[in-house]
Coordinates of C-alpha atoms in Angstrom, one line a residue:
M1 CA 33.2 0.7 8.9
R2 CA 36.7 -0.5 8.2
N3 CA 39.5 2.1 8.4
V4 CA 40.2 2.1 4.7
G5 CA 36.6 3.2 4.2
V6 CA 36.9 6.0 6.7
R7 CA 40.0 7.3 4.9
E8 CA 38.5 7.2 1.5
I9 CA 35.3 9.0 2.7
S10 CA 37.5 11.6 4.3
R11 CA 39.5 12.1 1.1
Q12 CA 36.4 12.5 -1.0
T13 CA 34.4 14.8 1.3
G14 CA 37.2 16.8 2.8
F15 CA 36.1 16.1 6.3
S16 CA 38.6 14.8 8.8
P17 CA 38.7 11.0 9.6
A18 CA 37.6 11.8 13.1
T19 CA 34.5 13.6 11.8
V20 CA 33.7 10.8 9.4
S21 CA 34.0 8.2 12.1
N22 CA 31.9 10.2 14.5
A23 CA 29.2 10.6 11.9
L24 CA 29.1 6.9 10.9
N25 CA 28.9 6.0 14.6
H26 CA 26.1 8.5 15.2
K27 CA 28.1 10.5 17.8
R28 CA 27.0 14.0 18.8
G29 CA 28.8 17.0 17.5
V30 CA 28.4 16.3 13.8
N31 CA 25.8 18.6 12.1
A32 CA 23.0 17.1 10.0
A33 CA 24.3 18.4 6.6
T34 CA 27.8 17.0 7.3
A35 CA 26.5 13.7 8.4
A36 CA 24.2 13.4 5.3
T37 CA 27.2 14.1 3.0
I38 CA 29.3 11.5 4.7
F39 CA 26.6 8.8 4.6
R40 CA 25.8 9.6 1.0
T41 CA 29.5 9.3 0.0
A42 CA 29.8 6.0 1.9
R43 CA 26.8 4.6 0.1
E44 CA 28.2 5.7 -3.3
L45 CA 31.5 4.0 -2.5
G46 CA 29.7 0.8 -1.7
L47 CA 30.9 0.8 1.9
G48 CA 28.9 -0.1 4.9
R49 CA 26.3 -2.1 3.0
H50 CA 24.8 -5.5 3.7
D51 CA 26.7 -6.5 6.9
H52 CA 26.2 -3.0 8.3
I53 CA 22.5 -2.8 7.9
S54 CA 21.6 -3.7 11.5
S55 CA 18.0 -2.7 11.6
I56 CA 14.7 -2.2 9.7
N57 CA 12.4 0.8 10.3
F58 CA 8.9 0.3 9.0
V59 CA 7.5 3.8 8.4
M60 CA 3.7 4.1 8.4
A61 CA 3.0 7.3 6.4
R62 CA -0.4 8.5 7.6
K63 CA -2.2 11.2 5.6
T64 CA -5.7 11.1 7.0
G65 CA -6.1 7.7 8.5
D66 CA -9.3 7.2 6.5
V67 CA -7.8 4.0 5.0
L68 CA -5.2 2.9 7.5
D69 CA -7.1 3.3 10.7
E70 CA -9.6 0.4 10.2
G71 CA -7.7 -1.7 7.7
T72 CA -5.4 -4.5 8.7
F73 CA -3.3 -4.7 5.5
H74 CA -0.3 -3.0 7.2
T75 CA -0.6 -5.4 10.2
G76 CA 0.2 -8.3 7.8
V77 CA 3.1 -6.4 6.3
I78 CA 4.5 -5.7 9.8
N79 CA 4.3 -9.4 10.6
G80 CA 6.1 -10.3 7.5
I81 CA 8.8 -7.7 8.2
A82 CA 9.2 -8.9 11.8
A83 CA 9.6 -12.6 10.8
K84 CA 12.1 -11.9 8.0
A85 CA 14.1 -9.4 10.1
Q86 CA 14.4 -12.0 12.9
A87 CA 15.5 -14.6 10.4
E88 CA 18.2 -12.2 9.2
C89 CA 19.2 -11.2 12.8
L90 CA 18.0 -7.6 12.2
Q91 CA 16.3 -5.4 14.7
A92 CA 12.9 -4.1 13.5
S93 CA 11.0 -1.0 14.6
I94 CA 7.8 1.0 13.6
T95 CA 7.6 4.7 13.1
T96 CA 4.4 6.6 12.4
L97 CA 4.8 9.6 10.1
E98 CA 2.0 12.2 10.1
L99 CA 2.0 13.7 6.7
S100 CA -0.7 16.2 7.5
D101 CA 1.9 18.4 9.2
R102 CA 4.4 19.0 6.4
V103 CA 7.0 20.9 8.4
A104 CA 7.1 18.4 11.2
A105 CA 7.1 15.5 8.7
A106 CA 10.1 16.9 6.8
A107 CA 12.2 17.1 10.0
Q108 CA 11.2 13.6 11.0
V109 CA 12.0 12.2 7.5
A110 CA 15.4 13.8 7.5
D111 CA 16.3 11.7 10.6
I112 CA 14.6 8.6 9.1
I113 CA 16.5 8.5 5.8
G114 CA 19.9 9.7 7.1
D115 CA 21.2 6.5 8.6
I116 CA 23.0 4.1 6.3
T117 CA 22.8 1.3 8.9
T118 CA 19.0 1.2 8.9
G119 CA 16.9 0.0 6.0
V120 CA 13.6 1.9 5.6
I121 CA 10.3 0.2 4.5
L122 CA 7.9 3.0 3.7
L123 CA 4.1 2.2 3.6
G124 CA 2.7 4.2 0.7
T125 CA -1.0 3.3 1.1
E126 CA -2.2 6.9 1.8
M127 CA 0.7 8.8 0.2
R128 CA 0.2 11.0 -2.8
E129 CA 2.9 12.0 -5.4
E130 CA 3.9 15.2 -3.6
D131 CA 4.5 13.3 -0.3
Y132 CA 7.3 11.2 -1.9
D133 CA 9.3 14.4 -2.4
L134 CA 10.2 14.3 1.3
F135 CA 12.1 11.1 0.7
K136 CA 14.2 12.2 -2.3
N137 CA 17.9 11.2 -2.2
P138 CA 17.8 9.0 0.9
T139 CA 21.0 7.9 2.5
S140 CA 19.3 4.8 3.9
P141 CA 18.3 2.0 1.7
L142 CA 14.6 2.4 1.1
V143 CA 11.7 0.3 -0.3
V144 CA 8.1 1.5 -0.7
V145 CA 5.3 -1.0 0.0
D146 CA 1.8 -0.5 -1.4
G147 CA 2.8 2.7 -3.3
T148 CA 5.1 4.1 -5.9
S149 CA 6.2 7.4 -7.3
D150 CA 6.1 8.4 -10.9
R151 CA 8.8 11.1 -10.5
I152 CA 11.3 9.4 -8.1
P153 CA 12.7 6.0 -8.9
F154 CA 12.1 4.1 -5.6
D155 CA 12.2 0.4 -5.3
S156 CA 8.6 -0.6 -4.7
I157 CA 6.4 -3.6 -4.0
V158 CA 2.8 -3.1 -5.0
M159 CA -0.2 -5.3 -5.6
S160 CA -1.7 -5.8 -9.1
N161 CA -4.7 -3.5 -8.5
E162 CA -6.1 -3.3 -12.0
T163 CA -5.6 -7.0 -12.8
S164 CA -7.1 -8.0 -9.5
S165 CA -10.3 -6.0 -9.8
Y166 CA -10.6 -7.2 -13.5
R167 CA -10.5 -10.8 -12.3
A168 CA -13.1 -10.0 -9.6
I169 CA -15.4 -8.6 -12.2
R170 CA -14.8 -11.5 -14.5
H171 CA -15.8 -13.8 -11.7
L172 CA -19.2 -12.0 -11.4
I173 CA -19.6 -12.1 -15.2
D174 CA -18.8 -15.8 -15.3
N175 CA -21.6 -16.2 -12.7
G176 CA -24.1 -14.7 -15.0
H177 CA -24.1 -11.0 -13.8
R178 CA -24.6 -8.3 -16.4
E179 CA -25.4 -5.3 -14.3
I180 CA -22.4 -4.8 -12.1
G181 CA -22.0 -1.7 -9.9
Y182 CA -19.0 -0.2 -8.3
I183 CA -18.5 0.9 -4.7
A184 CA -15.8 3.6 -4.7
G185 CA -14.1 5.3 -1.7
S186 CA -14.5 9.0 -1.4
Y187 CA -10.8 9.3 -0.4
R188 CA -9.0 8.4 -3.6
I189 CA -5.8 6.7 -2.6
R190 CA -3.6 5.6 -5.6
N191 CA -4.9 2.0 -5.6
F192 CA -8.6 2.9 -6.1
P193 CA -8.5 4.5 -9.6
L194 CA -6.5 1.5 -10.7
R195 CA -9.1 -0.9 -9.4
E196 CA -11.8 1.1 -11.0
R197 CA -9.9 0.9 -14.3
G198 CA -10.0 -2.9 -14.0
W199 CA -13.8 -2.8 -13.5
R200 CA -14.3 -0.6 -16.6
R201 CA -12.0 -2.8 -18.7
A202 CA -13.7 -6.0 -17.7
M203 CA -17.2 -4.5 -18.5
R204 CA -16.1 -3.1 -21.8
E205 CA -14.5 -6.4 -22.9
A206 CA -17.7 -8.3 -22.0
G207 CA -19.7 -5.8 -24.0
L208 CA -21.6 -4.7 -20.9
P209 CA -22.8 -1.1 -20.2
I210 CA -21.0 0.9 -17.5
R211 CA -23.9 2.7 -15.9
P212 CA -22.9 5.8 -13.9
E213 CA -25.9 5.4 -11.6
F214 CA -24.4 2.1 -10.4
R215 CA -21.2 3.8 -9.2
V216 CA -21.8 4.6 -5.6
E217 CA -19.2 6.7 -3.7
V218 CA -19.0 6.1 0.1
G219 CA -16.6 6.8 2.9
T220 CA -13.6 4.5 3.5
K221 CA -14.4 3.6 7.1
V222 CA -17.1 1.1 8.1
S223 CA -19.2 3.8 9.6
T224 CA -18.9 6.2 6.7
S225 CA -19.3 3.5 4.0
Y226 CA -22.5 2.4 5.8
E227 CA -23.8 6.0 5.9
G228 CA -22.9 6.6 2.2
M229 CA -24.7 3.4 1.1
R230 CA -27.7 4.1 3.3
A231 CA -28.0 7.6 1.8
W232 CA -27.9 6.1 -1.7
L233 CA -30.5 3.4 -0.9
R234 CA -32.9 6.1 0.5
T235 CA -33.2 7.4 -3.0
N236 CA -34.9 4.1 -3.9
P237 CA -32.5 3.3 -6.8
K238 CA -32.6 0.4 -9.1
L239 CA -30.1 -2.1 -7.9
P240 CA -27.5 -3.9 -10.1
T241 CA -27.3 -7.6 -9.6
A242 CA -23.8 -7.3 -8.1
F243 CA -21.4 -4.8 -6.7
F244 CA -17.6 -4.7 -6.5
A245 CA -16.2 -2.8 -3.5
E246 CA -12.8 -1.2 -3.6
N247 CA -11.9 -2.8 -0.3
D248 CA -13.4 -5.0 2.4
I249 CA -13.9 -2.2 4.9
M250 CA -16.3 -0.5 2.5
A251 CA -17.9 -3.8 1.7
F252 CA -18.7 -4.4 5.4
G253 CA -20.3 -1.0 5.9
C254 CA -22.4 -1.5 2.8
M255 CA -23.5 -4.9 3.9
R256 CA -24.9 -3.4 7.1
A257 CA -26.8 -0.8 5.0
F258 CA -28.2 -3.5 2.7
A259 CA -29.4 -5.5 5.7
E260 CA -31.2 -2.5 7.2
H261 CA -33.0 -2.0 3.9
G262 CA -34.1 -5.6 3.7
I263 CA -31.7 -6.3 0.8
A264 CA -30.3 -9.9 1.1
I265 CA -26.8 -10.9 0.0
P266 CA -26.5 -12.7 -2.3
D267 CA -30.1 -13.3 -3.2
D268 CA -30.9 -9.6 -4.0
V269 CA -27.4 -8.4 -4.7
S270 CA -24.0 -10.1 -4.9
L271 CA -20.9 -8.5 -3.5
V272 CA -17.1 -8.9 -3.9
G273 CA -14.5 -7.1 -1.8
F274 CA -10.8 -6.6 -1.9
D275 CA -8.1 -7.4 0.8
D276 CA -9.4 -10.6 2.4
L277 CA -9.4 -9.1 5.9
S278 CA -9.7 -11.6 8.8
F279 CA -13.4 -10.8 9.5
A280 CA -14.4 -11.5 5.8
T281 CA -14.9 -15.1 7.0
T282 CA -17.2 -14.1 9.9
A283 CA -19.3 -11.6 7.9
I284 CA -22.9 -12.6 7.2
P285 CA -22.7 -14.1 4.6
P286 CA -18.9 -14.7 4.4
L287 CA -17.5 -12.3 1.8
T288 CA -16.0 -13.3 -1.5
T289 CA -12.9 -11.2 -1.9
M290 CA -9.4 -10.8 -3.4
H291 CA -6.7 -12.1 -1.0
V292 CA -3.6 -9.9 -0.8
P293 CA -0.4 -11.6 0.4
N294 CA 0.6 -8.8 2.8
Q295 CA 2.9 -10.8 5.0
E296 CA 4.8 -12.0 1.9
M297 CA 5.1 -8.4 0.8
G298 CA 6.7 -7.4 4.1
A299 CA 9.2 -10.2 3.8
M300 CA 10.0 -9.3 0.2
A301 CA 10.6 -5.7 1.2
V302 CA 13.2 -6.8 3.8
Q303 CA 14.9 -9.0 1.2
R304 CA 14.9 -6.2 -1.3
L305 CA 16.7 -3.9 1.2
L306 CA 19.4 -6.5 1.8
D307 CA 19.8 -7.1 -1.9
A308 CA 20.0 -3.4 -2.7
A309 CA 22.5 -2.8 0.1
S310 CA 24.8 -5.7 -0.9
K311 CA 24.5 -5.2 -4.7
P312 CA 23.4 -1.8 -5.7
S313 CA 21.6 -1.4 -9.0
A314 CA 21.6 1.4 -11.6
Y315 CA 17.8 1.1 -11.9
S316 CA 14.9 0.8 -9.5
H317 CA 12.8 -2.3 -9.1
V318 CA 8.9 -2.3 -9.0
L319 CA 7.5 -5.7 -8.1
H320 CA 3.8 -6.3 -8.8
I321 CA 2.3 -9.0 -6.5
G322 CA -0.8 -10.9 -7.7
T323 CA -3.9 -11.6 -5.6
T324 CA -6.1 -14.6 -5.3
L325 CA -9.9 -14.8 -5.5
I326 CA -11.3 -16.3 -2.4
E327 CA -14.8 -17.6 -3.1
R328 CA -17.3 -17.6 -0.2
Q329 CA -21.0 -17.1 0.0
S330 CA -21.6 -13.5 -1.1
V331 CA -22.0 -14.2 -4.9
K332 CA -25.1 -15.8 -6.4
R333 CA -24.9 -17.6 -9.7
L334 CA -27.5 -16.3 -12.1
G335 CA -29.1 -18.4 -14.9

């Protein structure tokens, strides 16, 4: 921070230049409230921006682990962040934030968002609206990936959930399917109701009935989705000709349950997933799914931090990223 910046912050906050300098250089002896005021004023003045962001902190907000623990979406995001950070000569680190302990999380977040030199990329996959309150008024530049808040205007990068599932269902309809079921996760992260809305919209537009008995709720891990589908199949239900699963993890668990009950994919029931995880290609049969460009989302998040730091905006940015249908062998053409 150049001296003129330190003097101006000192004038506006009432703290001595020495205190301002110590806070900006993260020296001991400055209490947290004082440091937060100094960093916030520096940011408002437009000082210490692009060329003073020296690092990126990827914060994995973990609520239950029911979605994050077995998925690999965040791994792709991490790879994208790392590559872009290296290209921009920035250090990158990963922090795990356990939201289940609210008190401990609040203290941890205060440290995370209090450093103007570190850009924060927050993984919002498992976060709920109330969890974003912890991140209000950050001093650090901050971008949310795979999540957004209705109450707080964060910059966010999200996938087009409703449009993506709509296209997946249209693919099944175009292949002759008229009875299309829905495999829903029992833990309702923000993405899942949006994907369900896409299913319902595609069915309505095609004039097809949405049958409640074809909506099967299962766990969000391979083991719990397997158990949930197995329990449903034990009731000897009528099968739809196809299912859409809210993510690949659930699809894999259900595929195991189908196989155990002698239900062949795609001859007896077709299946489409969401995420395009690496083992979708090695599933038996290989899984048709929606590919999410997770590495690109990580790189975009770093770029958005740099843009926000160098040229602040009066409004937040929410970027919706499209997905791509990857056709494999889990969908049968009817008729």
